[in-house]
Each structure stands twice: as C-alpha cells, then as structure tokens.
Short mmCIF file of N, CA and C in Angstrom, two decimals:
data_model
loop_
_atom_site.label_atom_id
_atom_site.label_comp_id
_atom_site.label_asym_id
_atom_site.label_seq_id
_atom_site.Cartn_x
_atom_site.Cartn_y
_atom_site.Cartn_z
N UNK A 1465 0.85 -1.18 0.00
CA UNK A 1465 0.00 0.00 0.00
C UNK A 1465 0.89 1.24 0.00
N UNK A 1466 0.61 2.14 -0.93
CA UNK A 1466 1.38 3.35 -1.06
C UNK A 1466 0.58 4.55 -0.57
N UNK A 1467 1.30 5.58 -0.20
CA UNK A 1467 0.66 6.84 0.18
C UNK A 1467 0.68 7.74 -1.04
N UNK A 1468 -0.44 8.36 -1.33
CA UNK A 1468 -0.56 9.25 -2.47
C UNK A 1468 -0.23 10.67 -2.02
N UNK A 1469 0.78 11.28 -2.62
CA UNK A 1469 1.13 12.65 -2.24
C UNK A 1469 0.02 13.60 -2.69
N UNK A 1470 0.02 14.78 -2.10
CA UNK A 1470 -0.99 15.77 -2.47
C UNK A 1470 -0.83 16.14 -3.95
N UNK A 1471 0.39 16.26 -4.42
CA UNK A 1471 0.65 16.58 -5.82
C UNK A 1471 0.08 15.48 -6.73
N UNK A 1472 0.34 14.21 -6.37
CA UNK A 1472 -0.16 13.09 -7.18
C UNK A 1472 -1.69 13.08 -7.17
N UNK A 1473 -2.28 13.40 -6.04
CA UNK A 1473 -3.74 13.43 -5.95
C UNK A 1473 -4.33 14.50 -6.86
N UNK A 1474 -3.71 15.68 -6.88
CA UNK A 1474 -4.17 16.77 -7.76
C UNK A 1474 -4.01 16.36 -9.22
N UNK A 1475 -2.85 15.83 -9.58
CA UNK A 1475 -2.59 15.42 -10.97
C UNK A 1475 -3.55 14.32 -11.41
N UNK A 1476 -3.79 13.36 -10.54
CA UNK A 1476 -4.71 12.27 -10.88
C UNK A 1476 -6.10 12.84 -11.16
N UNK A 1477 -6.54 13.75 -10.33
CA UNK A 1477 -7.86 14.36 -10.52
C UNK A 1477 -7.90 15.12 -11.84
N UNK A 1478 -6.85 15.86 -12.16
CA UNK A 1478 -6.79 16.61 -13.42
C UNK A 1478 -6.85 15.66 -14.62
N UNK A 1479 -6.30 14.48 -14.45
CA UNK A 1479 -6.22 13.52 -15.57
C UNK A 1479 -7.35 12.50 -15.55
N UNK A 1480 -8.30 12.71 -14.66
CA UNK A 1480 -9.48 11.84 -14.63
C UNK A 1480 -9.22 10.45 -14.09
N UNK A 1481 -8.23 10.30 -13.24
CA UNK A 1481 -7.89 9.01 -12.65
C UNK A 1481 -8.32 8.97 -11.19
N UNK A 1482 -8.93 7.87 -10.81
CA UNK A 1482 -9.36 7.68 -9.42
C UNK A 1482 -8.30 6.90 -8.66
N UNK A 1483 -8.42 6.90 -7.35
CA UNK A 1483 -7.49 6.12 -6.52
C UNK A 1483 -7.52 4.64 -6.91
N UNK A 1484 -8.71 4.13 -7.23
CA UNK A 1484 -8.84 2.74 -7.67
C UNK A 1484 -8.00 2.47 -8.92
N UNK A 1485 -8.00 3.44 -9.84
CA UNK A 1485 -7.23 3.29 -11.07
C UNK A 1485 -5.74 3.20 -10.77
N UNK A 1486 -5.29 4.03 -9.86
CA UNK A 1486 -3.87 4.05 -9.49
C UNK A 1486 -3.49 2.74 -8.81
N UNK A 1487 -4.35 2.27 -7.92
CA UNK A 1487 -4.11 0.98 -7.24
C UNK A 1487 -4.06 -0.16 -8.26
N UNK A 1488 -4.95 -0.10 -9.26
CA UNK A 1488 -5.00 -1.12 -10.31
C UNK A 1488 -3.67 -1.17 -11.06
N UNK A 1489 -3.15 -0.01 -11.44
CA UNK A 1489 -1.88 0.05 -12.17
C UNK A 1489 -0.76 -0.53 -11.32
N UNK A 1490 -0.75 -0.19 -10.03
CA UNK A 1490 0.31 -0.70 -9.16
C UNK A 1490 0.19 -2.21 -8.94
N UNK A 1491 -1.04 -2.73 -8.91
CA UNK A 1491 -1.24 -4.14 -8.66
C UNK A 1491 -0.97 -5.00 -9.90
N UNK A 1492 -1.44 -4.55 -11.07
CA UNK A 1492 -1.37 -5.37 -12.28
C UNK A 1492 -0.34 -4.90 -13.30
N UNK A 1493 0.24 -3.74 -13.06
CA UNK A 1493 1.22 -3.20 -14.00
C UNK A 1493 2.60 -3.81 -13.80
N UNK A 1494 3.51 -3.37 -14.63
CA UNK A 1494 4.89 -3.83 -14.58
C UNK A 1494 5.70 -2.86 -13.73
N UNK A 1495 6.44 -3.40 -12.76
CA UNK A 1495 7.26 -2.56 -11.91
C UNK A 1495 8.56 -2.21 -12.63
N UNK A 1496 8.92 -0.93 -12.57
CA UNK A 1496 10.17 -0.46 -13.17
C UNK A 1496 10.97 0.29 -12.09
N UNK A 1497 12.12 0.79 -12.46
CA UNK A 1497 12.93 1.57 -11.51
C UNK A 1497 12.19 2.84 -11.08
N UNK A 1498 11.37 3.38 -11.98
CA UNK A 1498 10.67 4.64 -11.70
C UNK A 1498 9.31 4.46 -11.08
N UNK A 1499 8.80 3.24 -11.05
CA UNK A 1499 7.47 3.01 -10.49
C UNK A 1499 6.77 1.89 -11.24
N UNK A 1500 5.50 2.11 -11.56
CA UNK A 1500 4.69 1.10 -12.23
C UNK A 1500 4.13 1.67 -13.53
N UNK A 1501 4.08 0.80 -14.54
CA UNK A 1501 3.47 1.18 -15.81
C UNK A 1501 2.57 0.03 -16.26
N UNK A 1502 1.38 0.39 -16.72
CA UNK A 1502 0.44 -0.61 -17.19
C UNK A 1502 0.59 -0.70 -18.70
N UNK A 1503 1.20 -1.79 -19.15
CA UNK A 1503 1.56 -1.94 -20.56
C UNK A 1503 0.49 -2.70 -21.34
N UNK A 1504 0.65 -2.71 -22.65
CA UNK A 1504 -0.23 -3.50 -23.52
C UNK A 1504 -0.18 -4.98 -23.13
N UNK A 1505 1.02 -5.45 -22.80
CA UNK A 1505 1.19 -6.84 -22.40
C UNK A 1505 0.42 -7.13 -21.11
N UNK A 1506 0.46 -6.20 -20.16
CA UNK A 1506 -0.29 -6.37 -18.91
C UNK A 1506 -1.79 -6.44 -19.20
N UNK A 1507 -2.26 -5.56 -20.06
CA UNK A 1507 -3.69 -5.53 -20.42
C UNK A 1507 -4.09 -6.82 -21.13
N UNK A 1508 -3.25 -7.30 -22.05
CA UNK A 1508 -3.54 -8.53 -22.79
C UNK A 1508 -3.63 -9.72 -21.85
N UNK A 1509 -2.77 -9.76 -20.84
CA UNK A 1509 -2.78 -10.87 -19.88
C UNK A 1509 -4.08 -10.86 -19.08
N UNK A 1510 -4.52 -9.70 -18.63
CA UNK A 1510 -5.77 -9.60 -17.88
C UNK A 1510 -6.95 -9.98 -18.76
N UNK A 1511 -6.94 -9.53 -20.01
CA UNK A 1511 -8.02 -9.86 -20.94
C UNK A 1511 -8.09 -11.37 -21.19
N UNK A 1512 -6.94 -12.02 -21.32
CA UNK A 1512 -6.90 -13.47 -21.53
C UNK A 1512 -7.45 -14.21 -20.31
N UNK A 1513 -7.06 -13.76 -19.12
CA UNK A 1513 -7.57 -14.38 -17.89
C UNK A 1513 -9.07 -14.19 -17.78
N UNK A 1514 -9.57 -13.02 -18.16
CA UNK A 1514 -11.01 -12.74 -18.10
C UNK A 1514 -11.76 -13.64 -19.09
N UNK A 1515 -11.22 -13.81 -20.30
CA UNK A 1515 -11.85 -14.69 -21.28
C UNK A 1515 -11.93 -16.12 -20.76
N UNK A 1516 -10.83 -16.59 -20.15
CA UNK A 1516 -10.81 -17.94 -19.59
C UNK A 1516 -11.86 -18.09 -18.50
N UNK A 1517 -11.98 -17.09 -17.65
CA UNK A 1517 -12.95 -17.12 -16.56
C UNK A 1517 -14.38 -17.15 -17.10
N UNK A 1518 -14.64 -16.35 -18.13
CA UNK A 1518 -15.97 -16.31 -18.74
C UNK A 1518 -16.29 -17.66 -19.40
N UNK A 1519 -15.32 -18.25 -20.09
CA UNK A 1519 -15.54 -19.55 -20.73
C UNK A 1519 -15.81 -20.63 -19.69
N UNK A 1520 -15.07 -20.60 -18.58
CA UNK A 1520 -15.28 -21.58 -17.52
C UNK A 1520 -16.65 -21.41 -16.89
N UNK A 1521 -17.06 -20.18 -16.67
CA UNK A 1521 -18.38 -19.92 -16.09
C UNK A 1521 -19.48 -20.46 -17.00
N UNK A 1522 -19.33 -20.26 -18.30
CA UNK A 1522 -20.34 -20.75 -19.25
C UNK A 1522 -20.37 -22.28 -19.26
N UNK A 1523 -19.21 -22.90 -19.19
CA UNK A 1523 -19.12 -24.36 -19.23
C UNK A 1523 -19.70 -24.99 -17.96
N UNK A 1524 -19.53 -24.33 -16.83
CA UNK A 1524 -19.94 -24.90 -15.54
C UNK A 1524 -21.32 -24.47 -15.09
N UNK A 1525 -21.99 -23.67 -15.90
CA UNK A 1525 -23.33 -23.20 -15.54
C UNK A 1525 -24.25 -24.39 -15.28
N UNK A 1526 -24.87 -24.39 -14.09
CA UNK A 1526 -25.81 -25.44 -13.74
C UNK A 1526 -25.22 -26.64 -13.04
N UNK A 1527 -23.91 -26.68 -12.84
CA UNK A 1527 -23.29 -27.83 -12.17
C UNK A 1527 -23.62 -27.77 -10.68
N UNK A 1528 -24.01 -28.91 -10.14
CA UNK A 1528 -24.34 -29.03 -8.72
C UNK A 1528 -23.36 -29.98 -8.06
N UNK A 1529 -22.84 -29.55 -6.91
CA UNK A 1529 -21.97 -30.39 -6.09
C UNK A 1529 -22.64 -30.53 -4.72
N UNK A 1530 -23.41 -31.61 -4.53
CA UNK A 1530 -24.06 -31.80 -3.23
C UNK A 1530 -23.03 -32.07 -2.13
N UNK A 1531 -23.17 -31.35 -1.00
CA UNK A 1531 -22.23 -31.47 0.11
C UNK A 1531 -23.01 -31.79 1.38
N UNK A 1532 -22.57 -32.81 2.09
CA UNK A 1532 -23.15 -33.17 3.37
C UNK A 1532 -22.03 -33.32 4.38
N UNK A 1533 -22.11 -32.57 5.46
CA UNK A 1533 -21.11 -32.62 6.52
C UNK A 1533 -19.70 -32.47 5.99
N UNK A 1534 -19.53 -31.55 5.06
CA UNK A 1534 -18.21 -31.27 4.51
C UNK A 1534 -17.70 -32.26 3.49
N UNK A 1535 -18.53 -33.23 3.09
CA UNK A 1535 -18.11 -34.24 2.11
C UNK A 1535 -18.89 -34.02 0.82
N UNK A 1536 -18.16 -33.88 -0.28
CA UNK A 1536 -18.79 -33.76 -1.59
C UNK A 1536 -19.24 -35.14 -2.02
N UNK A 1537 -20.55 -35.31 -2.18
CA UNK A 1537 -21.12 -36.64 -2.44
C UNK A 1537 -21.06 -37.04 -3.91
N UNK A 1538 -21.29 -36.08 -4.81
CA UNK A 1538 -21.27 -36.35 -6.24
C UNK A 1538 -21.18 -35.02 -6.95
N UNK A 1539 -21.25 -35.05 -8.26
CA UNK A 1539 -21.25 -33.83 -9.06
C UNK A 1539 -22.00 -34.12 -10.35
N UNK A 1540 -22.89 -33.21 -10.74
CA UNK A 1540 -23.63 -33.39 -11.99
C UNK A 1540 -24.22 -32.07 -12.43
N UNK A 1541 -24.63 -32.04 -13.69
CA UNK A 1541 -25.28 -30.87 -14.26
C UNK A 1541 -26.77 -30.96 -13.94
N UNK A 1542 -27.25 -30.05 -13.14
CA UNK A 1542 -28.64 -30.06 -12.72
C UNK A 1542 -29.54 -29.57 -13.85
N UNK A 1543 -30.68 -30.19 -13.98
CA UNK A 1543 -31.67 -29.74 -14.97
C UNK A 1543 -32.29 -28.45 -14.46
N UNK A 1544 -33.02 -27.75 -15.33
CA UNK A 1544 -33.70 -26.52 -14.91
C UNK A 1544 -34.68 -26.80 -13.78
N UNK A 1545 -35.39 -27.92 -13.86
CA UNK A 1545 -36.35 -28.29 -12.83
C UNK A 1545 -35.63 -28.52 -11.49
N UNK A 1546 -34.49 -29.21 -11.53
CA UNK A 1546 -33.72 -29.44 -10.31
C UNK A 1546 -33.21 -28.13 -9.73
N UNK A 1547 -32.74 -27.23 -10.61
CA UNK A 1547 -32.26 -25.94 -10.14
C UNK A 1547 -33.37 -25.15 -9.46
N UNK A 1548 -34.56 -25.15 -10.07
CA UNK A 1548 -35.69 -24.43 -9.47
C UNK A 1548 -36.05 -25.02 -8.12
N UNK A 1549 -36.03 -26.33 -8.02
CA UNK A 1549 -36.37 -27.01 -6.78
C UNK A 1549 -35.35 -26.67 -5.67
N UNK A 1550 -34.09 -26.63 -6.02
CA UNK A 1550 -33.04 -26.36 -5.04
C UNK A 1550 -33.05 -24.89 -4.62
N UNK A 1551 -33.23 -24.00 -5.58
CA UNK A 1551 -33.17 -22.58 -5.29
C UNK A 1551 -34.51 -22.10 -4.75
#
C-alpha cells in the first residue's frame, strides 16, 4: 500500500484518474525503476484471464456439487427443474 502525495492526488484528478485506477496500475502493472506502468502486455494478460474465466463460467453453468457434513457426495449438471427445486 502506497501513500498518495498531495501533488499526485491533484494530478490524478486533473487527468481523470481515481485512486482505484492508481491501485490497479500498481497491482497489475509492470514494476520499473521509476514506479509502475500498465503496458499492452499487462492488459492482454488480464483480458486473456477474463476470457478464460468467462468460458469456464459458461461451461460450468448449472453444475451441482451436493455437500453433506463437509463431504462432496457427487457432481452433476442439474436440470432446470432441479435448479428451481433447489433454489
């Protein structure tokens, strides 16, 4: 966690950047001697991870893992009727 100087806060506001944006760059950007920079490569990596997550969510939609006393009993794709009954 970094402290934002008053100068940096003013400049960020002038440039339309929020504290969240600055934190994002520091978390996902590339660290250099001068600080952090969010590169095309950094953006492409996040986009690829997001695509993978979206594809996994679509593939796993409707999967049910029944759990009893901390034990996973089985796994299957629930029908719409089963989903309505459970929810």
